[in-house]
mmCIF file of C-alpha atoms in Angstrom:
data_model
loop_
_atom_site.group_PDB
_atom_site.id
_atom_site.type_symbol
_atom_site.label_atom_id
_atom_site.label_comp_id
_atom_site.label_asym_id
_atom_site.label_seq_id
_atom_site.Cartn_x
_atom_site.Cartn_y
_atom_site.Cartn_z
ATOM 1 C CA UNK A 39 -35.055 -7.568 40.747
ATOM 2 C CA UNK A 40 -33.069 -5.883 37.956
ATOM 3 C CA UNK A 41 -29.859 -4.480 38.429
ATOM 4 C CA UNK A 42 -30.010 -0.740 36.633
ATOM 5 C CA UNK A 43 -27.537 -0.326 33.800
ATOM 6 C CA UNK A 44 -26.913 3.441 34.162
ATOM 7 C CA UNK A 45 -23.517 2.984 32.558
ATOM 8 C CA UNK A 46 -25.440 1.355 29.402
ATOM 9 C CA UNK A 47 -28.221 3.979 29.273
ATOM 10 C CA UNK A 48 -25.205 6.979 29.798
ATOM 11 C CA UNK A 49 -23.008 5.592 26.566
ATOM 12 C CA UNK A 50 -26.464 5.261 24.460
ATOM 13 C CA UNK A 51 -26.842 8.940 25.231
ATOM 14 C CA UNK A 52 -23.039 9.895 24.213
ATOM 15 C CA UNK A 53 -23.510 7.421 21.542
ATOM 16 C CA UNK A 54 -26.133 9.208 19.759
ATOM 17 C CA UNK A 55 -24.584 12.551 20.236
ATOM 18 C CA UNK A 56 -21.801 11.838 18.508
ATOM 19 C CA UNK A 57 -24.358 10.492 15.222
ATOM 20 C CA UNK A 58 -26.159 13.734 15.400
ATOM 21 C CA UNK A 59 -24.702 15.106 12.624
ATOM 22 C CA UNK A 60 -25.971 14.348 9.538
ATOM 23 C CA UNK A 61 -29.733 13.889 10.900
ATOM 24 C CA UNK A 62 -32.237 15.864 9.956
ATOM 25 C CA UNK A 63 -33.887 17.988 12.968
ATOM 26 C CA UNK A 64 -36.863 15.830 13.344
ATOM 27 C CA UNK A 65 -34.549 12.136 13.564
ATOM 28 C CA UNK A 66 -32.333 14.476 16.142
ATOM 29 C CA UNK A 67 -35.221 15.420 17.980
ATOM 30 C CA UNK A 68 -36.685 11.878 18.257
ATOM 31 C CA UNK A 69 -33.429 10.606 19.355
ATOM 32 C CA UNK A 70 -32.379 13.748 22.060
ATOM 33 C CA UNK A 71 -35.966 13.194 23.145
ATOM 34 C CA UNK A 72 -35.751 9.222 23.794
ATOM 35 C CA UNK A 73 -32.247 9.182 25.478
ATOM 36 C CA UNK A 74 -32.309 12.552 27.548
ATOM 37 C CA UNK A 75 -35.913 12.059 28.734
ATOM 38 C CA UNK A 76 -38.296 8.920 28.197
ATOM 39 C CA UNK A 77 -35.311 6.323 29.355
ATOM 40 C CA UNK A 78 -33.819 8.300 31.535
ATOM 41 C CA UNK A 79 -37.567 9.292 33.558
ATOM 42 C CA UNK A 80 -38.317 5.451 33.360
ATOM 43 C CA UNK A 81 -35.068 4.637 34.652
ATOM 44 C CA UNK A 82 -35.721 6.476 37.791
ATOM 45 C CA UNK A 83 -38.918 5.122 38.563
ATOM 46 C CA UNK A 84 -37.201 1.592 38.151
ATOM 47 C CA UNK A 85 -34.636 2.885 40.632
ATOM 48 C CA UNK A 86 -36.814 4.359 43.129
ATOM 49 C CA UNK A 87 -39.610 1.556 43.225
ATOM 50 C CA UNK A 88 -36.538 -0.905 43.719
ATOM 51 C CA UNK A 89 -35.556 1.378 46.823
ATOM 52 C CA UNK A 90 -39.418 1.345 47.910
ATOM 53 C CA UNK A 91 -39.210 -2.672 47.489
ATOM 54 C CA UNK A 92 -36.371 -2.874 49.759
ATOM 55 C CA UNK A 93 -37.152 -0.837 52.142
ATOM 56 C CA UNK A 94 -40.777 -2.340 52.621
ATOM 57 C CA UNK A 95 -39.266 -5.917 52.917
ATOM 58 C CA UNK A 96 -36.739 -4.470 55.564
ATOM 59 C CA UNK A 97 -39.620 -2.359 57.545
ATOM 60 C CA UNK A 98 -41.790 -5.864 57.733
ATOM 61 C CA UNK A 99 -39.380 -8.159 58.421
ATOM 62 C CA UNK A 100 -38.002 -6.426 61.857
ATOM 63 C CA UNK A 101 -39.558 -7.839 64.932
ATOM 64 C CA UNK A 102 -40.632 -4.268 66.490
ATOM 65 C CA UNK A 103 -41.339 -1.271 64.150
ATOM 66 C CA UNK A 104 -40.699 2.672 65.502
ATOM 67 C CA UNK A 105 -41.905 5.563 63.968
ATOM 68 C CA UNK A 106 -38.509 6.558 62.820
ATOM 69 C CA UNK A 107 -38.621 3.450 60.772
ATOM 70 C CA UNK A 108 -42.384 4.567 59.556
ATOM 71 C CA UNK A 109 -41.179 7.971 58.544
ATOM 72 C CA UNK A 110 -38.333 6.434 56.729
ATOM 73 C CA UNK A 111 -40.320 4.160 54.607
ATOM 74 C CA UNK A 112 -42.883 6.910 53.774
ATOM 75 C CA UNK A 113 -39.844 8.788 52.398
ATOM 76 C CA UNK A 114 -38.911 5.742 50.328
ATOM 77 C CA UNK A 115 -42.260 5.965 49.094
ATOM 78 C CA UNK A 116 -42.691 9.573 48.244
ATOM 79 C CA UNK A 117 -39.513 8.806 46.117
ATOM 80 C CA UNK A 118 -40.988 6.608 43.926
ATOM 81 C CA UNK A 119 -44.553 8.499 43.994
ATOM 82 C CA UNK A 120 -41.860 11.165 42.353
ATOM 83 C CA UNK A 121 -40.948 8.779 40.184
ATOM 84 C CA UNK A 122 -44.110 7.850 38.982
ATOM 85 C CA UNK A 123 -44.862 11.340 38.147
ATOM 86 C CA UNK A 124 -42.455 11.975 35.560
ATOM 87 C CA UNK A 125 -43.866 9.337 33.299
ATOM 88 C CA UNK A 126 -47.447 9.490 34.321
ATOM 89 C CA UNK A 127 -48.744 11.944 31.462
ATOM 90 C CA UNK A 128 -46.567 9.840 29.075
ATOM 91 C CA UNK A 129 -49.536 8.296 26.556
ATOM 92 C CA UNK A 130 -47.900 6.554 24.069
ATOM 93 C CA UNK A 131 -46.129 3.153 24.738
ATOM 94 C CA UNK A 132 -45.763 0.268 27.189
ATOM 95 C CA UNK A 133 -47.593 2.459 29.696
ATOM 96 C CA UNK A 134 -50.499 2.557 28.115
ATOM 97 C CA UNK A 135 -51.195 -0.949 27.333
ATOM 98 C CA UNK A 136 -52.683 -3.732 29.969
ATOM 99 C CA UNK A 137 -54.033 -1.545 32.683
ATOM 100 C CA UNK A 138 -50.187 -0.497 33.610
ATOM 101 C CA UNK A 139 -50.675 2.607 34.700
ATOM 102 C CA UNK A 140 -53.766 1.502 36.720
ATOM 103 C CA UNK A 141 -51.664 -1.033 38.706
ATOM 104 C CA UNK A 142 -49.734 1.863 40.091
ATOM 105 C CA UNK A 143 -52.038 4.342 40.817
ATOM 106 C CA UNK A 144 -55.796 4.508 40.918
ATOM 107 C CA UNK A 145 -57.202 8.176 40.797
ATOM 108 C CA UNK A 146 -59.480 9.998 41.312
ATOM 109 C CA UNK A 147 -61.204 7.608 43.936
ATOM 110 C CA UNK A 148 -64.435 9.117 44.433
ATOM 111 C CA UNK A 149 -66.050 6.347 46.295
ATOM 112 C CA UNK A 150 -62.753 5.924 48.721
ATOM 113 C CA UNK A 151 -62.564 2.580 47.380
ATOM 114 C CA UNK A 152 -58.740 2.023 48.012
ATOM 115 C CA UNK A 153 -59.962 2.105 51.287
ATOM 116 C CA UNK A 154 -62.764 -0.025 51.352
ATOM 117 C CA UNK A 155 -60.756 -2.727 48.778
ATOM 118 C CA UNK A 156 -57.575 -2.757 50.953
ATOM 119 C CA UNK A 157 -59.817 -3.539 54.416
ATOM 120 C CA UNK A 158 -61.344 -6.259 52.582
ATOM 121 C CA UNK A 159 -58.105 -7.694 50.850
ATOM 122 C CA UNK A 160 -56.511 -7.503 54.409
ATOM 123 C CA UNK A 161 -59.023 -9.141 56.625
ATOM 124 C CA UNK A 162 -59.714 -11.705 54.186
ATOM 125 C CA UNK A 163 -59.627 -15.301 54.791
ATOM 126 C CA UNK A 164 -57.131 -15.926 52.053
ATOM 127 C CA UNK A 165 -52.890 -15.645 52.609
ATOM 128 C CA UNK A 166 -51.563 -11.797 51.671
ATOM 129 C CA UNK A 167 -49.162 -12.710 49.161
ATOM 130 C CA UNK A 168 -47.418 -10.767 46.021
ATOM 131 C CA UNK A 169 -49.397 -13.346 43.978
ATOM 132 C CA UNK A 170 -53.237 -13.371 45.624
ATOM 133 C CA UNK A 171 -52.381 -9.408 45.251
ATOM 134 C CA UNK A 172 -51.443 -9.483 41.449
ATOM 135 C CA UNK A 173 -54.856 -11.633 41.298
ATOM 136 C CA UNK A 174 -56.986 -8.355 42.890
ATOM 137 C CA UNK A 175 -58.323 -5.564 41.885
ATOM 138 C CA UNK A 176 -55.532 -2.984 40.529
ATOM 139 C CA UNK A 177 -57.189 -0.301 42.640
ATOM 140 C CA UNK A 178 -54.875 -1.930 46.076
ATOM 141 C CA UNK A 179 -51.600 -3.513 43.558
ATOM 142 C CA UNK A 180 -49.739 -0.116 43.559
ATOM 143 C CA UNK A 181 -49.026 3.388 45.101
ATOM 144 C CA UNK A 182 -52.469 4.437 46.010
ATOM 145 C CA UNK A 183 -52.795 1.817 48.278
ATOM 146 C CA UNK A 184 -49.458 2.148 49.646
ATOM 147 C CA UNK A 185 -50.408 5.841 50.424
ATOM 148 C CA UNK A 186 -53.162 4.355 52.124
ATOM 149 C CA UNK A 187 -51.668 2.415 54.399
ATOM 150 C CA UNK A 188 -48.696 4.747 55.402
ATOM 151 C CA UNK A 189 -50.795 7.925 56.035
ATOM 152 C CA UNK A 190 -54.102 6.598 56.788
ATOM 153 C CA UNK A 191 -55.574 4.549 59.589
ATOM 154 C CA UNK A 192 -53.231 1.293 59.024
ATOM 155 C CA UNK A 193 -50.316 3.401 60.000
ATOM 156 C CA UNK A 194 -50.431 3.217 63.582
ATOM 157 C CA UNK A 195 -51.458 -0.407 63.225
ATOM 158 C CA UNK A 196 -48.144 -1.054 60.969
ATOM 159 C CA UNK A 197 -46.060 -0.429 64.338
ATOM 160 C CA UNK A 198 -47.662 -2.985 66.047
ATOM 161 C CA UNK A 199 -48.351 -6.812 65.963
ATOM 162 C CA UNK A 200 -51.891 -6.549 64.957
ATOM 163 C CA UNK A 201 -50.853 -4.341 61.799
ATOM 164 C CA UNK A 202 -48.773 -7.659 60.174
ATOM 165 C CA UNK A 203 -51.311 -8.173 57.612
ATOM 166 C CA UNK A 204 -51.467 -4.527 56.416
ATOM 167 C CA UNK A 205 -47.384 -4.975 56.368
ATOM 168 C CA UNK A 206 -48.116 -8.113 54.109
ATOM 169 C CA UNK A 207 -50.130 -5.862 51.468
ATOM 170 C CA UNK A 208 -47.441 -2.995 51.353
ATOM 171 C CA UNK A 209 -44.463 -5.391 50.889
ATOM 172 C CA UNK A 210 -46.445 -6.894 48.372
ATOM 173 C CA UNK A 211 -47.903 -3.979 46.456
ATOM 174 C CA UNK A 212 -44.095 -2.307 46.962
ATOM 175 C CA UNK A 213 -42.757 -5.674 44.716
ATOM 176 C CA UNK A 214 -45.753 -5.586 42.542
ATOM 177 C CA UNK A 215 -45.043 -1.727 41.582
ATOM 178 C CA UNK A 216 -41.444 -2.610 41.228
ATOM 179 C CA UNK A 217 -42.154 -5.415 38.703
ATOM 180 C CA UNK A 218 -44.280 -3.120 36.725
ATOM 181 C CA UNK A 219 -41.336 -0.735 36.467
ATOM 182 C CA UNK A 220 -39.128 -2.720 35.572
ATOM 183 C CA UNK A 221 -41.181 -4.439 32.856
ATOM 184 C CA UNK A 222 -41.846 -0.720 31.816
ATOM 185 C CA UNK A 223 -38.060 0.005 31.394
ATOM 186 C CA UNK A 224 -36.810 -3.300 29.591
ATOM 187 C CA UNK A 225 -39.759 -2.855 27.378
ATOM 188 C CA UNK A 226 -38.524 0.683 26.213
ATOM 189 C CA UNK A 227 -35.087 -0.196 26.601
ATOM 190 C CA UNK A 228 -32.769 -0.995 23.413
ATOM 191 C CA UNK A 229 -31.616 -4.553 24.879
ATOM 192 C CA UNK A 230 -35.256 -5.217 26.092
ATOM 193 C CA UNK A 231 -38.519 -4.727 24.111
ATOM 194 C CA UNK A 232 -36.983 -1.953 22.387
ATOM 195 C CA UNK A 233 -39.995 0.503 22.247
ATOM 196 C CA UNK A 234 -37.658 3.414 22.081
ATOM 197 C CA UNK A 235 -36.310 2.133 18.926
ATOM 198 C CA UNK A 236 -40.208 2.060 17.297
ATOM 199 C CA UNK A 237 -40.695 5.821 18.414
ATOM 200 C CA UNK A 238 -37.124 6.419 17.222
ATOM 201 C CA UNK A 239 -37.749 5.001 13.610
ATOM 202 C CA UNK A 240 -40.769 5.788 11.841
ATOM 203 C CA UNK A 241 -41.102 4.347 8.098
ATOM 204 C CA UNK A 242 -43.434 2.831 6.147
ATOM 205 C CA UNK A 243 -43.285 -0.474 7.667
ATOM 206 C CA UNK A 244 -43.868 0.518 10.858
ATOM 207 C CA UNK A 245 -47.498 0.495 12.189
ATOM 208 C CA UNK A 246 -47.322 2.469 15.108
ATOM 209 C CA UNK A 247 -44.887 5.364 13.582
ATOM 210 C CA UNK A 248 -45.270 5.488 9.788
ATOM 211 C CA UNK A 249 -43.654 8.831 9.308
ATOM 212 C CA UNK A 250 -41.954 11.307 11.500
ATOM 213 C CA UNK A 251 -45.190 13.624 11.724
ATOM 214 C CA UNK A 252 -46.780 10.205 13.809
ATOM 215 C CA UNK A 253 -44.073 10.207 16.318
ATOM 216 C CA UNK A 254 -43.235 13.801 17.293
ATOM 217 C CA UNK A 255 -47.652 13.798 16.997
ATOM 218 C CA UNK A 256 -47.645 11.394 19.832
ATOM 219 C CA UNK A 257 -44.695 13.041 21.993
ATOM 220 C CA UNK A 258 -47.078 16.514 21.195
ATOM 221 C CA UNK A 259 -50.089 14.641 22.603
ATOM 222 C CA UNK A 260 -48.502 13.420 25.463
ATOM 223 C CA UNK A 261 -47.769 17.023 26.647
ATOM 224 C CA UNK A 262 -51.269 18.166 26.421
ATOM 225 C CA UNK A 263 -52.199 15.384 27.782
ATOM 226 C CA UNK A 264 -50.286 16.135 30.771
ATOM 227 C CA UNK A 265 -51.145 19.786 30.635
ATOM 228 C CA UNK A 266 -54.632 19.087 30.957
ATOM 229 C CA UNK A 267 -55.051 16.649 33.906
ATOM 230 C CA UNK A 268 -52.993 19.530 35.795
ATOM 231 C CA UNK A 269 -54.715 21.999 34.962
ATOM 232 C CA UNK A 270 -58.558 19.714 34.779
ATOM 233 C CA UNK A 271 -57.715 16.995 37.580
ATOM 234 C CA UNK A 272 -55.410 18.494 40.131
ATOM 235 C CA UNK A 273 -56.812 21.898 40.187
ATOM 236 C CA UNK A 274 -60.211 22.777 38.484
ATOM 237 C CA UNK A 275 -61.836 19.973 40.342
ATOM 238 C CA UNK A 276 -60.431 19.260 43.196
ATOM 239 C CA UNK A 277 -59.673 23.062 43.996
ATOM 240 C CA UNK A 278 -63.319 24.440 42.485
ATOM 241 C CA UNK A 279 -61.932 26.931 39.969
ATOM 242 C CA UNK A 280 -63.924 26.347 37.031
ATOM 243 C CA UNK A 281 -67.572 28.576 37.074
ATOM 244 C CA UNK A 282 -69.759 26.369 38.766
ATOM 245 C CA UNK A 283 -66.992 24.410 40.898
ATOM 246 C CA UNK A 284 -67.558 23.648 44.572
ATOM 247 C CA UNK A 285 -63.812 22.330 45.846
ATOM 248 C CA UNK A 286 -63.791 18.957 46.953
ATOM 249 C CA UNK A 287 -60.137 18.575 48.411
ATOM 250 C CA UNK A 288 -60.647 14.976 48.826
ATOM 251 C CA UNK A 289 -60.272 14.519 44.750
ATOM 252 C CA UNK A 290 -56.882 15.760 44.802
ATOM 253 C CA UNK A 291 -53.576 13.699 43.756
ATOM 254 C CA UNK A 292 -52.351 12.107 47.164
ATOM 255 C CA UNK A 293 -53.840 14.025 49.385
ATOM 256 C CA UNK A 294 -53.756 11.845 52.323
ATOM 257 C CA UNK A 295 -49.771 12.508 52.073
ATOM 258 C CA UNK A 296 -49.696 15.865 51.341
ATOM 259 C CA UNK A 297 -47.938 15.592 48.308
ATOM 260 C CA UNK A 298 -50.637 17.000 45.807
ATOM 261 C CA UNK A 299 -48.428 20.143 45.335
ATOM 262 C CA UNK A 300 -44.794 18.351 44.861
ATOM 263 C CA UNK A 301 -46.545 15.856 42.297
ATOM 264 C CA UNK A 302 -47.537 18.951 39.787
ATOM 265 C CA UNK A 303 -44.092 20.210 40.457
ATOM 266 C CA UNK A 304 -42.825 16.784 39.159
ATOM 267 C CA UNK A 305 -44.957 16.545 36.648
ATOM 268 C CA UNK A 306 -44.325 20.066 34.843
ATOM 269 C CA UNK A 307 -40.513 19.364 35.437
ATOM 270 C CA UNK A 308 -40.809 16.458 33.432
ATOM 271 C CA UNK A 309 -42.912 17.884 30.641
ATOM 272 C CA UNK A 310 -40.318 20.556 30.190
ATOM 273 C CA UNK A 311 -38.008 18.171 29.469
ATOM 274 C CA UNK A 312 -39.907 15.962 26.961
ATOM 275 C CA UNK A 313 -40.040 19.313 25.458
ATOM 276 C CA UNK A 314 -36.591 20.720 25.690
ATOM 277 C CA UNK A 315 -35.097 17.135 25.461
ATOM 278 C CA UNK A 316 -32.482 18.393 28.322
ATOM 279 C CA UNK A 317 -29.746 19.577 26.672
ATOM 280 C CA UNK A 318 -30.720 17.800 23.927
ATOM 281 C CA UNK A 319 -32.641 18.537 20.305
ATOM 282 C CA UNK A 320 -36.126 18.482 21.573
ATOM 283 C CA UNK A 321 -39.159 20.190 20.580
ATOM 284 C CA UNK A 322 -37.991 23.574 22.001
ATOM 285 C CA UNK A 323 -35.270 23.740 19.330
ATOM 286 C CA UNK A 324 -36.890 22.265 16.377
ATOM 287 C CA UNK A 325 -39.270 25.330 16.761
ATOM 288 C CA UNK A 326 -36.139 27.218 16.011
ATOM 289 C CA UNK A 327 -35.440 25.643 13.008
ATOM 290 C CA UNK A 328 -38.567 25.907 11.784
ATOM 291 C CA UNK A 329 -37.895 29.584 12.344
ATOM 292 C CA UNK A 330 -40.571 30.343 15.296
ATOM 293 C CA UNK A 331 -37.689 30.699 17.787
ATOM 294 C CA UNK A 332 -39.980 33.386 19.337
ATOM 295 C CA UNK A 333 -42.130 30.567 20.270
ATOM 296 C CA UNK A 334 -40.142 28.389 21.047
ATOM 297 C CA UNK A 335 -38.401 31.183 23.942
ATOM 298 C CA UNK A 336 -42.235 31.561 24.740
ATOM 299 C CA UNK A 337 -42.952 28.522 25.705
ATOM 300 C CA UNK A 338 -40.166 27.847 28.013
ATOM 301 C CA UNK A 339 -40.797 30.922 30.111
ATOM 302 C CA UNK A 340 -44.127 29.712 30.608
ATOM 303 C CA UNK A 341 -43.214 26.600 31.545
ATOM 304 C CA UNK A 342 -40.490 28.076 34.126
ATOM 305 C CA UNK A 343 -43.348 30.282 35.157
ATOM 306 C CA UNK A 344 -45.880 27.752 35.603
ATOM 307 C CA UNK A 345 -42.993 25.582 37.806
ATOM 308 C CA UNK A 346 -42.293 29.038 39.955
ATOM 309 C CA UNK A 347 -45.748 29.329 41.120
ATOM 310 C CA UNK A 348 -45.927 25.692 41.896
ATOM 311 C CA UNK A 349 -43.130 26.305 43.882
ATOM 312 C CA UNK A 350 -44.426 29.585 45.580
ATOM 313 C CA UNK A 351 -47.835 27.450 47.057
ATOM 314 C CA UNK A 352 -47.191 27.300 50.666
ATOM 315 C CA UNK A 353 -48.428 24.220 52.764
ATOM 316 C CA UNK A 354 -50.622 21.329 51.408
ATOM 317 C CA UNK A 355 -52.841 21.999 48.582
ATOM 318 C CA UNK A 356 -55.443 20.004 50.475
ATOM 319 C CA UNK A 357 -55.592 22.618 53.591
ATOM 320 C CA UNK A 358 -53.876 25.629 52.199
ATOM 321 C CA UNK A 359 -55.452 26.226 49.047
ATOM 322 C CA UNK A 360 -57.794 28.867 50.352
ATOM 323 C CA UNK A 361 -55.327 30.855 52.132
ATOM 324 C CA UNK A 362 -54.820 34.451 50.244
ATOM 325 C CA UNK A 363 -51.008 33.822 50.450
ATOM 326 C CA UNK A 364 -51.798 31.373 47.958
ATOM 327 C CA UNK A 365 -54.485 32.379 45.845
ATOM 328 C CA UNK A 366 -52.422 34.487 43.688
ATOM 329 C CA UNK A 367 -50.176 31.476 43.063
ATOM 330 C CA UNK A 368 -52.997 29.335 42.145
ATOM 331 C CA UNK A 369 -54.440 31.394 39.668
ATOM 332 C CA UNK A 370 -51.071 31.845 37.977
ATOM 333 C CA UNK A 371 -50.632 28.260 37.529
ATOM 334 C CA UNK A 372 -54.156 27.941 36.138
ATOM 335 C CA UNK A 373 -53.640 30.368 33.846
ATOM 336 C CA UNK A 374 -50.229 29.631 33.071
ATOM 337 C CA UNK A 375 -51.357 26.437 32.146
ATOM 338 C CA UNK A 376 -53.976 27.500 30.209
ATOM 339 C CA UNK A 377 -51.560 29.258 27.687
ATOM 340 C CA UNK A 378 -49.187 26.491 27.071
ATOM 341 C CA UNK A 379 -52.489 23.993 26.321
ATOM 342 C CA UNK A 380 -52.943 26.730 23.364
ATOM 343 C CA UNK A 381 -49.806 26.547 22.110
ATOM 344 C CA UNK A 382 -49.298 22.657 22.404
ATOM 345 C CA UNK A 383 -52.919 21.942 20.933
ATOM 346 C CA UNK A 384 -52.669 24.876 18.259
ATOM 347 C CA UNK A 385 -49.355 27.283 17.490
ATOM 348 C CA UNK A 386 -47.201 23.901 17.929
ATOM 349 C CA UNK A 387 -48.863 21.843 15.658
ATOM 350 C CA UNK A 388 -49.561 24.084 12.733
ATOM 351 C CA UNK A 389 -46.201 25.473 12.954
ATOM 352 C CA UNK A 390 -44.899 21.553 12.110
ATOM 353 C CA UNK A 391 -47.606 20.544 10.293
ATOM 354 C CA UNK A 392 -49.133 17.944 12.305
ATOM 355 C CA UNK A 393 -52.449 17.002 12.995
ATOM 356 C CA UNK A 394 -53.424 15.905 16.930
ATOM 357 C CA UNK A 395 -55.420 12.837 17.611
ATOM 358 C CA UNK A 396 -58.971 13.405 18.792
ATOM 359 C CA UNK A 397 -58.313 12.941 23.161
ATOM 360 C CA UNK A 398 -55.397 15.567 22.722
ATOM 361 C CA UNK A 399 -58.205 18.075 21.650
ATOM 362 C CA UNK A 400 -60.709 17.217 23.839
ATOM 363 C CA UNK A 401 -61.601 19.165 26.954
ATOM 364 C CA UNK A 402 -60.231 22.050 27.429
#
């Protein structure tokens, strides 16, 4: 397992701070962007799946198992669900190449086949082992399954002596997500695969980036992307609020832990600050320079408003949604979202002159 070099990624941040000057906004924006957000976000999943590792090798190796422990380790989880979150709407990079993001979480699962798949990987006649897991189906290598078998049915069993083979799959699916982390961060890292310095350097002689336009296209893309499957997948169908909808609360994001809620919380957090680049040169201020500082104050106060009604939803998505208290909360978020896909997909764009690939302008 990889020991985290914090102190590494914090002097790359202070490095490039100090060569900010003399950049034009865009280079400043790709490098505030890279250092204050995408490292730092994959970084913490790294961190937090390593904790989740740990932790699931401790919880299986003791001899009896309480339901302090249980609660513990479902904490330990929920930390690196969060995790998880802040890069899940990334779509450009490491994460979107051989079936990563897959591996850690399969959703929506309309045919509850992370149940049906982990039964049938546990009461197999073949050994439970991080290896015969890699070897499966993704839909039971990462945190889907996990959630599975710490809220579900396999829960209670976990405390006892019969539930050793569903304790097999989680420590193994708990070192399985942590080695996909951690091949995510080295592979954006500057001392590992070095992805961040691709995004960071468009030119002419590079294929993925070959001008500045490409790169700030894909970080663009990657926060519609992110804005739709909020506003599509964790609400319109799960929640029935498109014309014709009929809710289906069983479609939601983790709804056998209750975390459907926290996870759009996480996930508009994180958007924000692929946009705002922290305190960085993001997006937010480029808008500035380009003299549409109006819109660039607009779009942060929808984002802030969009992360207060998150925050205002009371209860579990999954039981609570239909409760008046919350309705009004709801609705703001859907149509909160709603105006930030416009300016993303449209104002944004135009504004910097770039044209959006073809699945940022789908849908919605």
């Amino acid at each position: 397992m990889t020991r985290l070099p914090t102190r590494f990624t914090f002097l790359l941040a202070v490095c490039i701070f100090l060569s900010a000057c003399g950049k034009t906004p865009e280079q400043q924006l790709l490098q505030a962007t890279g250092s204050q957000a995408l490292l730092p976000l994959h970084e913490k999943f790294l961190a937090e799946s390593l904790t989740l590792a740990q932790s699931s090798s401790a919880f299986c190796s003791q001899r009896t198992r309480s339901s302090t422990d249980l609660a513990a380790l479902r904490n330990r989880w929920v930390g690196a669900m969060n995790g998880w979150e802040g890069i899940q709407s990334i779509q450009f990079g490491p994460v979107t190449e051989g079936n990563r993001a897959w591996k850690v979480q399969f959703w929506p699962d309309r045919k509850n086949l992370i149940a049906r798949k982990t039964e049938q990987f546990v009461k197999g006649d073949d050994a439970i082992t991080l290896p015969a897991l890699q070897e499966a189906s993704v839909v039971i290598q990462g945190l889907s399954a996990m959630e599975y078998l710490l809220y579900d049915k396999p829960a209670e069993k976990l405390l006892r002596d019969e539930g050793q083979p569903y304790c097999d799959h989680l420590r193994a699916a708990a070192t399985n997500l942590h080695q996909v982390a951690d091949d995510l961060y080295q592979r954006w890292h500057p001392k590992g695969g070095n992805y961040l310095g691709t995004w960071q350097s468009p030119g002419p002689d590079n294929l993925a980036y070959p001008d500045r336009n490409a790169a700030i296209g894909a970080l663009i893309e990657t926060l519609v992307y992110g804005l739709e499957r909020i506003k599509r997948d964790k609400l319109e169908r799960p929640l029935g609020l498109s014309s014709a909808g009929q809710a289906n609360p069983f479609l939601l994001e983790w709804w056998r832990s209750k975390q459907s809620r926290e996870a759009i919380l996480i996930n508009l957090h994180s958007l924000q600050l692929l946009y705002s680049a922290g305190d960085g040169a993001g997006l937010e201020e480029l808008l500035s320079r380009r003299g549409k500082e109006e819109l660039s104050q607009q779009v942060t106060a929808l984002f802030d408003r969009a992360i207060s009604a998150t925050a205002s939803i009371e209860g579990s998505l999954s039981e609570n949604h239909n409760e008046a208290v919350n309705q009004t909360a709801i609705n703001t978020l859907h149509q909160t979202l709603g105006e930030l896909l416009a300016a993303f997909k449209r104002e944004i764009p135009t504004t910097l002159g770039i044209t959006l690939g073809f699945n940022a302008n789908d849908g919605d």
